[in-house]
Amino acid sequence: GWAPLAAAAATAGAFLAHGVACAWVAVGRRSTYQGSWIERAGLEDADDGSLYLTALYWSVCTLSTSSPGVGAEGLYPLAQGELVVASLAAACGALLLAGA
């Protein structure tokens, strides 16, 4: 039946969302650009869990709409690293949506 395939797709999507969220946090922390997404969101002093949950939300929004930042107000990419991660995430989201 379709249940194992759906479970595999959901698992792959969850791993992809996690990976993109981790990349989004990493690029935000390493950005030398004035006003990284972490600063724009006012999360400079946030703990790792808060950063991850915010990044996971951004990741799911980006992967499900193929448009970085849609639904995740204020978390749009500006710095070069952010643009790279967002572009790759949007491309992966488009591929996921095309296969849905």
Short mmCIF file of C-alpha atoms in Angstrom, two decimals:
data_model
loop_
_atom_site.label_atom_id
_atom_site.label_comp_id
_atom_site.label_asym_id
_atom_site.label_seq_id
_atom_site.Cartn_x
_atom_site.Cartn_y
_atom_site.Cartn_z
CA GLY A 1 0.00 0.00 0.00
CA TRP A 2 0.82 3.64 0.12
CA ALA A 3 1.37 3.88 3.89
CA PRO A 4 5.06 2.86 3.89
CA LEU A 5 5.77 5.29 1.06
CA ALA A 6 3.97 8.11 2.89
CA ALA A 7 5.88 7.31 6.08
CA ALA A 8 9.18 7.33 4.20
CA ALA A 9 8.33 10.66 2.55
CA ALA A 10 7.34 12.20 5.90
CA THR A 11 10.55 10.96 7.51
CA ALA A 12 12.66 12.32 4.65
CA GLY A 13 10.83 15.66 4.88
CA ALA A 14 11.44 15.85 8.62
CA PHE A 15 15.16 15.15 8.19
CA LEU A 16 15.36 17.74 5.42
CA ALA A 17 13.57 20.35 7.55
CA HIS A 18 15.94 19.60 10.44
CA GLY A 19 19.02 19.92 8.21
CA VAL A 20 17.83 23.18 6.69
CA ALA A 21 17.02 24.56 10.16
CA CYS A 22 20.51 23.69 11.41
CA ALA A 23 22.06 25.33 8.35
CA TRP A 24 19.89 28.44 8.89
CA VAL A 25 21.07 28.74 12.51
CA ALA A 26 24.70 28.16 11.52
CA VAL A 27 24.65 30.79 8.79
CA GLY A 28 22.90 33.27 11.09
CA ARG A 29 25.51 32.77 13.80
CA ARG A 30 28.46 33.03 11.42
CA SER A 31 27.18 35.98 9.44
CA THR A 32 29.41 39.03 9.36
CA TYR A 33 26.58 40.92 7.69
CA GLN A 34 25.17 43.70 9.83
CA GLY A 35 21.73 42.48 10.86
CA SER A 36 21.69 38.71 10.36
CA TRP A 37 18.31 37.00 10.57
CA ILE A 38 19.04 36.30 14.25
CA GLU A 39 19.52 40.02 14.94
CA ARG A 40 16.51 41.03 12.82
CA ALA A 41 14.36 38.61 14.81
CA GLY A 42 15.68 40.00 18.10
CA LEU A 43 17.14 36.64 19.11
CA GLU A 44 20.74 37.67 19.84
CA ASP A 45 20.43 36.49 23.45
CA ALA A 46 18.16 33.51 22.77
CA ASP A 47 19.08 30.01 23.89
CA ASP A 48 19.87 27.27 21.38
CA GLY A 49 16.39 25.75 21.67
CA SER A 50 14.66 29.02 20.80
CA LEU A 51 16.97 29.58 17.84
CA TYR A 52 16.38 26.04 16.59
CA LEU A 53 12.59 26.25 16.91
CA THR A 54 12.55 29.58 15.06
CA ALA A 55 14.81 28.15 12.35
CA LEU A 56 12.69 25.00 12.10
CA TYR A 57 9.59 27.15 11.63
CA TRP A 58 11.39 29.10 8.87
CA SER A 59 12.56 25.83 7.32
CA VAL A 60 9.08 24.30 7.20
CA CYS A 61 7.60 27.54 5.80
CA THR A 62 10.30 27.74 3.13
CA LEU A 63 10.16 24.07 2.17
CA SER A 64 6.36 24.04 1.98
CA THR A 65 5.99 27.22 -0.08
CA SER A 66 9.31 27.24 -2.02
CA SER A 67 9.58 30.91 -1.14
CA PRO A 68 12.06 31.85 1.61
CA GLY A 69 10.44 33.65 4.49
CA VAL A 70 6.80 33.35 3.38
CA GLY A 71 4.86 32.82 6.58
CA ALA A 72 7.98 33.47 8.64
CA GLU A 73 7.75 37.25 8.94
CA GLY A 74 11.10 38.99 9.39
CA LEU A 75 13.17 35.87 8.74
CA TYR A 76 13.92 36.61 5.10
CA PRO A 77 17.48 36.18 3.81
CA LEU A 78 19.73 39.21 3.25
CA ALA A 79 23.34 38.15 3.85
CA GLN A 80 25.19 36.09 1.25
CA GLY A 81 25.19 32.90 3.35
CA GLU A 82 21.51 33.35 4.17
CA LEU A 83 20.74 33.73 0.47
CA VAL A 84 22.61 30.52 -0.36
CA VAL A 85 20.82 28.48 2.32
CA ALA A 86 17.45 30.00 1.42
CA SER A 87 17.94 29.35 -2.30
CA LEU A 88 18.89 25.72 -1.70
CA ALA A 89 15.97 25.28 0.69
CA ALA A 90 13.53 26.80 -1.82
CA ALA A 91 14.86 24.52 -4.57
CA CYS A 92 14.46 21.47 -2.32
CA GLY A 93 10.97 22.63 -1.42
CA ALA A 94 10.05 22.97 -5.09
CA LEU A 95 11.30 19.43 -5.74
CA LEU A 96 9.32 18.13 -2.77
CA LEU A 97 6.17 19.89 -3.92
CA ALA A 98 6.63 18.67 -7.49
CA GLY A 99 6.82 15.09 -6.25
CA ALA A 100 3.81 15.43 -3.95
#
